[in-house]
């Protein structure tokens, strides 16, 4: 196990295209990170995009689900740009989302935490209107001003309310530009605040009574809202009937099959490790083991049909990516660099056992009932079992 750690790789000088360099920004927005792919899709678009959309609906779909390689001229050079898959799962979900965004209604992505709702929303916004940054994060402290507008108080005192002294919210900026507003965790906002959206969605305008002459800000074509909500928070602040009617609900399920989950964890952890300037050494068998453990504990049933305890936390794909990344960092800093089943086990406990210590029991049961038995025949499972038991 104790191999000599190799020195971390020197930071690569190469930067992906776009104005923001990965060396100065920890996380680039999708429209910067995938600027080449978006540009290639634009150059190859054969259909007319809806008003103020950057791409046609078909190209937006291709951007999200990937699977094509396009010829394009980027930076004066003729290149082939592979379009990668961003969102894994049912392509019908993506199609319905795109159709909704072109319609009168707004889009609400609902599902368990960590199923990729924010991820999908970011990519849709990036592909459709070129920016994913017009975002409101819904919290218990979100106020109507965050949704509509506020004022530069000092200047209002000095000069009175004028259009220049108004601070537009991301929603208002999106309306003026015919862009998409992302509203994260909509159901965390109190009902009064949610209701501020009703007028925006039905009138497609915001009145500013403080300004002289009954000023109104009207939305341009292309304006729409992509909201997300966690099913676990549903009880917090249910959407009012008025608002429900103005949203199309698209349910995002937890990834159903193991193969897809392995692919997501593989691709996303490789991308994230690149961000940390660490060469990815997550081998497919290790990711498969991680995905198997997650799937079995999440379902409360092993692949051989044995019932096991389920923990209270949702073990989403996002959690699996987190464990893979932690395990890789752990192996890199304190091990030999190669991620083994033991690294997965060590970083697994924190993902499963959160606020409820009872969940430890579920993990213990999994170790003794499932992992130990498999360990008798398989070296990887033995390593996993031994390291897991040590942590519990
Ligand atoms: N179906 C999926 N396809 C691609 N990535 C996914 C998927 N599900 C989860 N992820 C990954 O999990 C991470 C967290 O997802 P996020 O969008 O924040 O979840 P949510 O908003 O549903 O709570 C993202 O980095 C994303 O890459
Ligand atoms: Mg989210």
Short mmCIF file of C-alpha atoms and ligand atoms in Angstrom, two decimals:
data_model
loop_
_atom_site.label_atom_id
_atom_site.label_comp_id
_atom_site.label_asym_id
_atom_site.label_seq_id
_atom_site.Cartn_x
_atom_site.Cartn_y
_atom_site.Cartn_z
CA UNK A 1 0.00 0.00 0.00
CA UNK A 2 2.75 2.46 1.02
CA UNK A 3 4.14 3.43 -2.34
CA UNK A 4 6.37 6.44 -2.71
CA UNK A 5 4.30 9.49 -3.59
CA UNK A 6 5.31 11.11 -6.82
CA UNK A 7 5.63 14.86 -7.08
CA UNK A 8 2.47 16.66 -8.14
CA UNK A 9 2.43 17.57 -11.80
CA UNK A 10 3.52 21.07 -12.74
CA UNK A 11 0.61 23.36 -13.55
CA UNK A 12 -0.16 23.07 -17.22
CA UNK A 13 0.32 26.19 -19.26
CA UNK A 14 -2.51 25.29 -21.59
CA UNK A 15 -5.74 27.11 -20.99
CA UNK A 16 -9.02 26.25 -22.57
CA UNK A 17 -10.56 28.86 -24.78
CA UNK A 18 -12.57 31.72 -23.34
CA UNK A 19 -11.68 34.87 -21.49
CA UNK A 20 -11.47 33.31 -18.03
CA UNK A 21 -8.34 31.27 -17.49
CA UNK A 22 -8.63 28.17 -15.32
CA UNK A 23 -5.49 29.30 -13.56
CA UNK A 24 -7.20 32.33 -12.11
CA UNK A 25 -10.71 30.98 -11.66
CA UNK A 26 -11.56 27.85 -9.72
CA UNK A 27 -14.71 27.08 -11.63
CA UNK A 28 -15.49 28.54 -15.01
CA UNK A 29 -19.14 28.88 -16.03
CA UNK A 30 -20.27 26.39 -18.68
CA UNK A 31 -20.33 28.99 -21.47
CA UNK A 32 -16.60 29.64 -20.92
CA UNK A 33 -15.51 26.08 -20.26
CA UNK A 34 -17.32 24.74 -23.32
CA UNK A 35 -16.94 27.85 -25.49
CA UNK A 36 -15.38 25.85 -28.34
CA UNK A 37 -18.21 23.35 -28.43
CA UNK A 38 -20.83 26.10 -28.37
CA UNK A 39 -19.06 27.95 -31.17
CA UNK A 40 -18.77 24.79 -33.27
CA UNK A 41 -22.48 24.12 -32.83
CA UNK A 42 -23.28 27.69 -33.83
CA UNK A 43 -21.22 27.43 -37.00
CA UNK A 44 -22.89 24.14 -37.92
CA UNK A 45 -26.44 25.13 -37.04
CA UNK A 46 -28.70 24.47 -40.01
CA UNK A 47 -31.92 25.60 -38.36
CA UNK A 48 -33.00 29.06 -37.29
CA UNK A 49 -32.88 29.58 -33.53
CA UNK A 50 -35.96 31.11 -31.83
CA UNK A 51 -35.71 34.89 -31.27
CA UNK A 52 -32.76 35.76 -29.04
CA UNK A 53 -31.62 32.13 -28.74
CA UNK A 54 -27.99 31.50 -29.61
CA UNK A 55 -28.66 28.01 -30.98
CA UNK A 56 -31.56 26.11 -32.50
CA UNK A 57 -33.36 23.67 -30.19
CA UNK A 58 -31.75 20.72 -31.97
CA UNK A 59 -28.26 22.15 -31.43
CA UNK A 60 -29.03 22.86 -27.78
CA UNK A 61 -29.98 19.20 -27.42
CA UNK A 62 -26.76 18.10 -29.13
CA UNK A 63 -24.77 20.34 -26.80
CA UNK A 64 -26.32 18.71 -23.74
CA UNK A 65 -26.30 15.07 -24.82
CA UNK A 66 -23.19 15.17 -27.02
CA UNK A 67 -22.14 12.40 -29.37
CA UNK A 68 -21.11 14.36 -32.48
CA UNK A 69 -17.84 15.72 -33.80
CA UNK A 70 -18.12 18.95 -35.73
CA UNK A 71 -15.76 20.76 -38.09
CA UNK A 72 -15.38 24.41 -37.16
CA UNK A 73 -13.09 27.41 -37.47
CA UNK A 74 -11.94 28.46 -34.04
CA UNK A 75 -9.34 31.18 -33.49
CA UNK A 76 -8.71 31.25 -37.25
CA UNK A 77 -7.88 27.54 -37.31
CA UNK A 78 -9.90 24.75 -38.83
CA UNK A 79 -10.48 22.12 -36.15
CA UNK A 80 -12.65 19.14 -35.29
CA UNK A 81 -14.58 19.69 -32.08
CA UNK A 82 -16.08 16.70 -30.30
CA UNK A 83 -19.32 17.57 -28.50
CA UNK A 84 -19.19 15.83 -25.13
CA UNK A 85 -22.15 14.61 -23.11
CA UNK A 86 -22.95 16.96 -20.25
CA UNK A 87 -26.12 15.50 -18.78
CA UNK A 88 -26.53 11.75 -18.51
CA UNK A 89 -29.91 10.16 -18.31
CA UNK A 90 -33.12 10.18 -20.27
CA UNK A 91 -32.69 12.36 -23.38
CA UNK A 92 -36.46 12.88 -23.35
CA UNK A 93 -36.04 14.90 -20.16
CA UNK A 94 -33.66 17.25 -21.96
CA UNK A 95 -35.95 17.53 -24.99
CA UNK A 96 -38.96 18.39 -22.84
CA UNK A 97 -36.92 20.98 -20.97
CA UNK A 98 -35.86 22.68 -24.19
CA UNK A 99 -39.39 22.68 -25.57
CA UNK A 100 -40.68 24.24 -22.37
CA UNK A 101 -38.10 27.01 -22.49
CA UNK A 102 -39.26 27.94 -25.97
CA UNK A 103 -42.88 28.08 -24.77
CA UNK A 104 -44.97 30.45 -22.69
CA UNK A 105 -44.32 28.45 -19.57
CA UNK A 106 -41.33 28.37 -17.27
CA UNK A 107 -39.37 25.22 -16.47
CA UNK A 108 -39.12 23.62 -13.03
CA UNK A 109 -36.60 20.82 -12.63
CA UNK A 110 -37.56 18.75 -9.60
CA UNK A 111 -35.85 15.77 -8.01
CA UNK A 112 -33.73 14.52 -5.16
CA UNK A 113 -30.61 16.50 -4.25
CA UNK A 114 -27.57 15.68 -6.36
CA UNK A 115 -29.37 14.43 -9.45
CA UNK A 116 -27.88 17.11 -11.71
CA UNK A 117 -30.70 19.68 -11.74
CA UNK A 118 -28.44 22.70 -11.30
CA UNK A 119 -25.96 21.17 -13.71
CA UNK A 120 -28.59 20.75 -16.41
CA UNK A 121 -29.95 24.23 -15.77
CA UNK A 122 -26.49 25.76 -16.14
CA UNK A 123 -25.87 24.01 -19.46
CA UNK A 124 -29.29 24.87 -20.86
CA UNK A 125 -28.81 28.53 -19.98
CA UNK A 126 -25.30 28.57 -21.44
CA UNK A 127 -26.40 27.00 -24.72
CA UNK A 128 -29.65 28.92 -25.15
CA UNK A 129 -28.73 32.46 -24.18
CA UNK A 130 -24.97 32.40 -23.83
CA UNK A 131 -24.84 33.03 -20.08
CA UNK A 132 -25.57 30.86 -17.08
CA UNK A 133 -24.76 33.63 -14.65
CA UNK A 134 -28.14 35.32 -14.36
CA UNK A 135 -28.97 33.33 -11.26
CA UNK A 136 -31.00 33.84 -8.11
CA UNK A 137 -30.26 31.47 -5.25
CA UNK A 138 -33.46 30.85 -3.36
CA UNK A 139 -33.11 30.93 0.43
CA UNK A 140 -35.34 31.74 3.38
CA UNK A 141 -33.77 35.21 3.22
CA UNK A 142 -34.59 35.90 -0.43
CA UNK A 143 -36.71 39.04 -0.70
CA UNK A 144 -38.85 40.58 -3.39
CA UNK A 145 -36.01 43.03 -4.13
CA UNK A 146 -33.77 40.12 -5.08
CA UNK A 147 -36.34 39.13 -7.66
CA UNK A 148 -37.36 42.56 -8.95
CA UNK A 149 -35.07 45.51 -8.24
CA UNK A 150 -33.53 47.56 -5.47
CA UNK A 151 -32.03 51.03 -5.17
CA UNK A 152 -28.65 52.59 -4.63
CA UNK A 153 -29.85 54.24 -1.42
CA UNK A 154 -27.12 56.90 -1.18
CA UNK A 155 -27.81 58.12 -4.70
CA UNK A 156 -31.55 58.01 -4.23
CA UNK A 157 -31.16 60.26 -1.18
CA UNK A 158 -28.99 62.65 -3.18
CA UNK A 159 -30.79 62.58 -6.51
CA UNK A 160 -34.13 60.87 -5.99
CA UNK A 161 -35.17 57.66 -7.73
CA UNK A 162 -33.98 57.64 -11.34
CA UNK A 163 -33.44 54.79 -13.78
CA UNK A 164 -29.67 55.09 -13.17
CA UNK A 165 -30.08 54.66 -9.43
CA UNK A 166 -32.03 51.46 -9.80
CA UNK A 167 -30.23 48.17 -9.24
CA UNK A 168 -31.76 45.57 -11.52
CA UNK A 169 -32.02 41.99 -10.26
CA UNK A 170 -30.77 39.09 -12.41
CA UNK A 171 -34.44 38.56 -13.33
CA UNK A 172 -34.75 42.09 -14.66
CA UNK A 173 -31.48 41.83 -16.57
CA UNK A 174 -32.71 38.59 -18.14
CA UNK A 175 -36.02 40.22 -19.07
CA UNK A 176 -34.31 43.20 -20.72
CA UNK A 177 -31.94 40.97 -22.66
CA UNK A 178 -34.37 38.22 -23.67
CA UNK A 179 -32.22 35.79 -21.69
CA UNK A 180 -32.81 32.94 -19.27
CA UNK A 181 -33.03 33.44 -15.53
CA UNK A 182 -31.91 30.54 -13.37
CA UNK A 183 -33.76 30.30 -10.07
CA UNK A 184 -32.10 27.78 -7.78
CA UNK A 185 -34.02 26.09 -4.97
CA UNK A 186 -37.24 27.95 -5.60
CA UNK A 187 -39.14 26.14 -2.84
CA UNK A 188 -36.79 27.51 -0.18
CA UNK A 189 -38.26 30.98 -0.71
CA UNK A 190 -41.25 32.04 1.37
CA UNK A 191 -44.60 32.20 -0.49
CA UNK A 192 -44.73 36.02 -0.66
CA UNK A 193 -41.43 36.05 -2.48
CA UNK A 194 -42.46 33.25 -4.81
CA UNK A 195 -45.52 35.28 -5.68
CA UNK A 196 -43.34 38.07 -7.02
CA UNK A 197 -42.60 35.64 -9.83
CA UNK A 198 -46.26 35.25 -10.72
CA UNK A 199 -46.48 38.76 -12.14
CA UNK A 200 -43.19 38.36 -13.98
CA UNK A 201 -44.36 35.12 -15.53
CA UNK A 202 -47.86 36.22 -16.43
CA UNK A 203 -47.37 39.88 -17.40
CA UNK A 204 -43.77 39.41 -18.59
CA UNK A 205 -43.21 42.85 -17.14
CA UNK A 206 -42.23 44.53 -13.89
CA UNK A 207 -43.76 47.82 -12.80
CA UNK A 208 -41.47 50.36 -11.15
CA UNK A 209 -43.89 52.74 -9.44
CA UNK A 210 -41.08 54.76 -7.85
CA UNK A 211 -40.02 56.09 -11.25
CA UNK A 212 -41.99 58.93 -12.81
CA UNK A 213 -44.57 58.07 -15.47
CA UNK A 214 -45.56 54.58 -14.31
CA UNK A 215 -42.39 53.05 -15.66
CA UNK A 216 -42.51 49.42 -16.72
CA UNK A 217 -39.73 47.04 -17.65
CA UNK A 218 -40.90 44.61 -20.35
CA UNK A 219 -39.41 41.24 -21.14
CA UNK A 220 -37.96 40.66 -24.60
CA UNK A 221 -38.66 37.47 -26.54
CA UNK A 222 -36.43 34.66 -25.35
CA UNK A 223 -36.91 35.50 -21.68
CA UNK A 224 -37.84 32.54 -19.54
CA UNK A 225 -37.04 30.95 -16.18
CA UNK A 226 -35.36 27.65 -15.31
CA UNK A 227 -36.04 26.91 -11.66
CA UNK A 228 -34.88 23.95 -9.60
CA UNK A 229 -36.44 22.45 -6.49
CA UNK A 230 -35.52 19.53 -4.29
CA UNK A 231 -38.22 16.99 -3.56
CA UNK A 232 -36.74 16.69 -0.07
CA UNK A 233 -37.58 20.36 0.50
CA UNK A 234 -41.07 20.12 -0.93
CA UNK A 235 -42.64 20.51 2.47
CA UNK A 236 -40.63 23.65 3.21
CA UNK A 237 -42.63 26.05 1.05
CA UNK A 238 -44.89 24.44 -1.43
CA UNK A 239 -45.46 26.39 -4.61
CA UNK A 240 -48.71 28.30 -4.70
CA UNK A 241 -51.33 27.05 -7.13
CA UNK A 242 -50.88 30.22 -9.20
CA UNK A 243 -47.20 29.58 -9.61
CA UNK A 244 -47.57 25.82 -10.20
CA UNK A 245 -49.75 26.57 -13.18
CA UNK A 246 -47.04 28.69 -14.76
CA UNK A 247 -44.37 26.04 -14.56
CA UNK A 248 -43.88 22.84 -16.50
CA UNK A 249 -42.53 20.27 -14.08
CA UNK A 250 -39.76 18.05 -15.36
CA UNK A 251 -38.79 15.34 -12.93
CA UNK A 252 -35.11 14.35 -12.83
CA UNK A 253 -34.76 10.83 -11.45
CA UNK A 254 -31.71 9.40 -9.72
CA UNK A 255 -29.62 7.69 -12.40
CA UNK A 256 -31.18 4.28 -12.87
CA UNK A 257 -28.52 2.04 -14.25
CA UNK A 258 -25.07 1.25 -13.04
CA UNK A 259 -23.38 1.68 -16.41
CA UNK A 260 -24.55 5.28 -16.73
CA UNK A 261 -23.61 6.07 -13.16
CA UNK A 262 -20.10 4.70 -13.71
CA UNK A 263 -19.81 6.89 -16.80
CA UNK A 264 -20.90 10.03 -14.96
CA UNK A 265 -18.55 9.43 -12.04
CA UNK A 266 -15.70 8.66 -14.42
CA UNK A 267 -16.17 11.73 -16.60
CA UNK A 268 -16.96 14.22 -13.86
CA UNK A 269 -14.21 13.10 -11.50
CA UNK A 270 -11.68 13.26 -14.35
CA UNK A 271 -12.83 16.81 -15.14
CA UNK A 272 -12.67 17.83 -11.50
CA UNK A 273 -9.24 16.30 -10.97
CA UNK A 274 -8.03 18.26 -13.95
CA UNK A 275 -9.22 21.37 -12.17
CA UNK A 276 -6.99 20.46 -9.22
CA UNK A 277 -4.15 19.79 -11.63
CA UNK A 278 -4.05 16.15 -10.59
CA UNK A 279 -3.75 13.44 -13.18
CA UNK A 280 -6.75 11.14 -12.77
CA UNK A 281 -5.85 7.63 -11.77
CA UNK A 282 -9.30 6.31 -11.07
CA UNK A 283 -9.45 2.94 -12.75
CA UNK A 284 -12.80 1.67 -14.07
CA UNK A 285 -12.93 -1.32 -11.65
CA UNK A 286 -12.58 1.03 -8.67
CA UNK A 287 -15.34 3.30 -9.94
CA UNK A 288 -17.48 0.25 -10.58
CA UNK A 289 -16.99 -0.87 -7.00
CA UNK A 290 -17.94 2.60 -5.77
CA UNK A 291 -21.03 2.66 -7.97
CA UNK A 292 -22.03 -0.84 -6.82
CA UNK A 293 -21.76 0.11 -3.16
CA UNK A 294 -23.76 3.29 -3.69
CA UNK A 295 -26.44 1.55 -5.71
CA UNK A 296 -26.88 -1.28 -3.25
CA UNK A 297 -26.99 0.90 -0.14
CA UNK A 298 -29.33 3.38 -1.88
CA UNK A 299 -31.72 0.61 -2.95
CA UNK A 300 -31.51 -1.27 0.35
CA UNK A 301 -30.87 -4.38 -1.66
CA UNK A 302 -27.78 -6.08 -3.06
CA UNK A 303 -27.44 -7.28 -6.63
CA UNK A 304 -27.94 -10.83 -5.30
CA UNK A 305 -31.30 -9.81 -3.83
CA UNK A 306 -30.28 -9.58 -0.16
CA UNK A 307 -32.15 -6.87 1.77
CA UNK A 308 -29.95 -4.44 3.71
CA UNK A 309 -30.55 -1.34 5.85
CA UNK A 310 -31.01 1.96 4.02
CA UNK A 311 -29.41 5.11 5.46
CA UNK A 312 -31.40 8.34 5.85
CA UNK A 313 -29.17 10.34 3.46
CA UNK A 314 -29.75 10.33 -0.29
CA UNK A 315 -26.80 8.72 -1.92
CA UNK A 316 -26.93 10.60 -5.17
CA UNK A 317 -24.55 10.45 -8.08
CA UNK A 318 -23.17 13.78 -6.91
CA UNK A 319 -22.19 12.13 -3.61
CA UNK A 320 -20.46 9.34 -5.52
CA UNK A 321 -18.48 11.92 -7.50
CA UNK A 322 -17.54 13.59 -4.21
CA UNK A 323 -16.28 10.32 -2.74
CA UNK A 324 -14.30 9.52 -5.90
CA UNK A 325 -12.69 12.96 -5.84
CA UNK A 326 -11.82 12.79 -2.12
CA UNK A 327 -10.40 9.32 -2.58
CA UNK A 328 -8.26 10.53 -5.49
CA UNK A 329 -6.96 13.51 -3.51
CA UNK A 330 -6.27 11.25 -0.55
CA UNK A 331 -4.37 8.77 -2.68
CA UNK A 332 -2.45 11.57 -4.33
CA UNK A 333 -1.40 13.38 -1.18
CA UNK A 334 -0.92 10.52 1.26
CA UNK A 335 -0.72 7.37 -0.85
CA UNK A 336 0.83 6.20 -4.06
CA UNK A 337 -1.38 8.24 -6.37
CA UNK A 338 -3.42 5.30 -7.61
CA UNK A 339 -6.89 5.13 -6.07
CA UNK A 340 -7.66 1.75 -4.57
CA UNK A 341 -10.77 0.27 -2.95
CA UNK A 342 -9.36 1.20 0.47
CA UNK A 343 -9.30 4.90 -0.46
CA UNK A 344 -12.93 4.64 -1.50
CA UNK A 345 -13.85 3.02 1.82
CA UNK A 346 -12.03 5.66 3.85
CA UNK A 347 -13.85 8.50 2.18
CA UNK A 348 -17.20 6.80 2.06
CA UNK A 349 -18.16 7.11 5.74
CA UNK A 350 -18.58 10.87 5.63
CA UNK A 351 -20.90 10.63 2.64
CA UNK A 352 -23.19 8.04 4.19
CA UNK A 353 -23.13 9.02 7.86
CA UNK A 354 -24.20 12.64 8.08
CA UNK A 355 -26.43 13.93 10.85
CA UNK A 356 -27.89 10.55 11.81
CA UNK A 357 -25.37 8.33 13.61
CA UNK A 358 -27.78 5.43 13.07
CA UNK A 359 -26.56 5.38 9.49
CA UNK A 360 -23.30 3.98 10.77
CA UNK A 361 -25.23 0.82 11.58
CA UNK A 362 -26.35 0.54 7.98
CA UNK A 363 -22.79 0.88 6.74
CA UNK A 364 -21.52 -1.64 9.33
CA UNK A 365 -24.14 -4.09 8.21
CA UNK A 366 -23.09 -3.60 4.60
CA UNK A 367 -19.45 -4.23 5.55
CA UNK A 368 -20.17 -7.48 7.39
CA UNK A 369 -23.03 -8.87 5.34
CA UNK A 370 -21.97 -7.91 1.83
CA UNK A 371 -18.38 -6.72 1.53
CA UNK A 372 -16.86 -9.39 3.78
CA UNK A 373 -18.53 -12.21 1.90
CA UNK A 374 -17.37 -10.90 -1.45
CA UNK A 375 -13.91 -10.28 0.02
CA UNK A 376 -13.42 -14.01 0.48
CA UNK A 377 -13.31 -14.40 -3.29
CA UNK A 378 -12.21 -10.98 -4.50
CA UNK A 379 -9.15 -8.98 -3.48
CA UNK A 380 -10.72 -5.57 -4.17
CA UNK A 381 -13.71 -6.26 -1.97
CA UNK A 382 -11.38 -7.49 0.78
CA UNK A 383 -9.39 -4.26 0.65
CA UNK A 384 -12.62 -2.30 0.68
CA UNK A 385 -14.00 -4.26 3.63
CA UNK A 386 -10.84 -4.01 5.73
CA UNK A 387 -10.54 -0.25 5.28
CA UNK A 388 -14.25 0.30 5.91
CA UNK A 389 -14.29 -1.67 9.14
CA UNK A 390 -11.31 0.37 10.35
CA UNK A 391 -13.37 3.57 9.96
CA UNK A 392 -16.50 2.39 11.73
N1 LIG B 1 -27.41 12.84 -14.58
C1 LIG B 1 -26.28 13.51 -14.43
N2 LIG B 1 -25.50 13.81 -15.50
C2 LIG B 1 -24.35 14.48 -15.36
N3 LIG B 1 -23.86 14.91 -14.18
C3 LIG B 1 -24.57 14.63 -13.07
C4 LIG B 1 -25.81 13.93 -13.13
N4 LIG B 1 -26.29 13.80 -11.88
C5 LIG B 1 -25.40 14.42 -11.08
N5 LIG B 1 -24.36 14.91 -11.79
C6 LIG B 1 -23.21 15.63 -11.25
O1 LIG B 1 -23.43 15.85 -9.88
C7 LIG B 1 -23.02 17.14 -9.50
C8 LIG B 1 -24.07 17.80 -8.62
O2 LIG B 1 -25.25 17.98 -9.33
P1 LIG B 1 -26.22 19.23 -9.06
O3 LIG B 1 -26.67 19.71 -10.38
O4 LIG B 1 -25.58 20.22 -8.17
O5 LIG B 1 -27.41 18.51 -8.28
P2 LIG B 1 -28.80 19.11 -7.80
O6 LIG B 1 -28.90 20.51 -8.26
O7 LIG B 1 -29.80 18.20 -8.44
O8 LIG B 1 -28.81 18.97 -6.31
C9 LIG B 1 -22.73 17.92 -10.74
O9 LIG B 1 -21.36 18.23 -10.74
C10 LIG B 1 -23.03 16.99 -11.88
O10 LIG B 1 -21.97 16.95 -12.75
MG1 LIG B 2 -28.99 22.23 -7.12
#
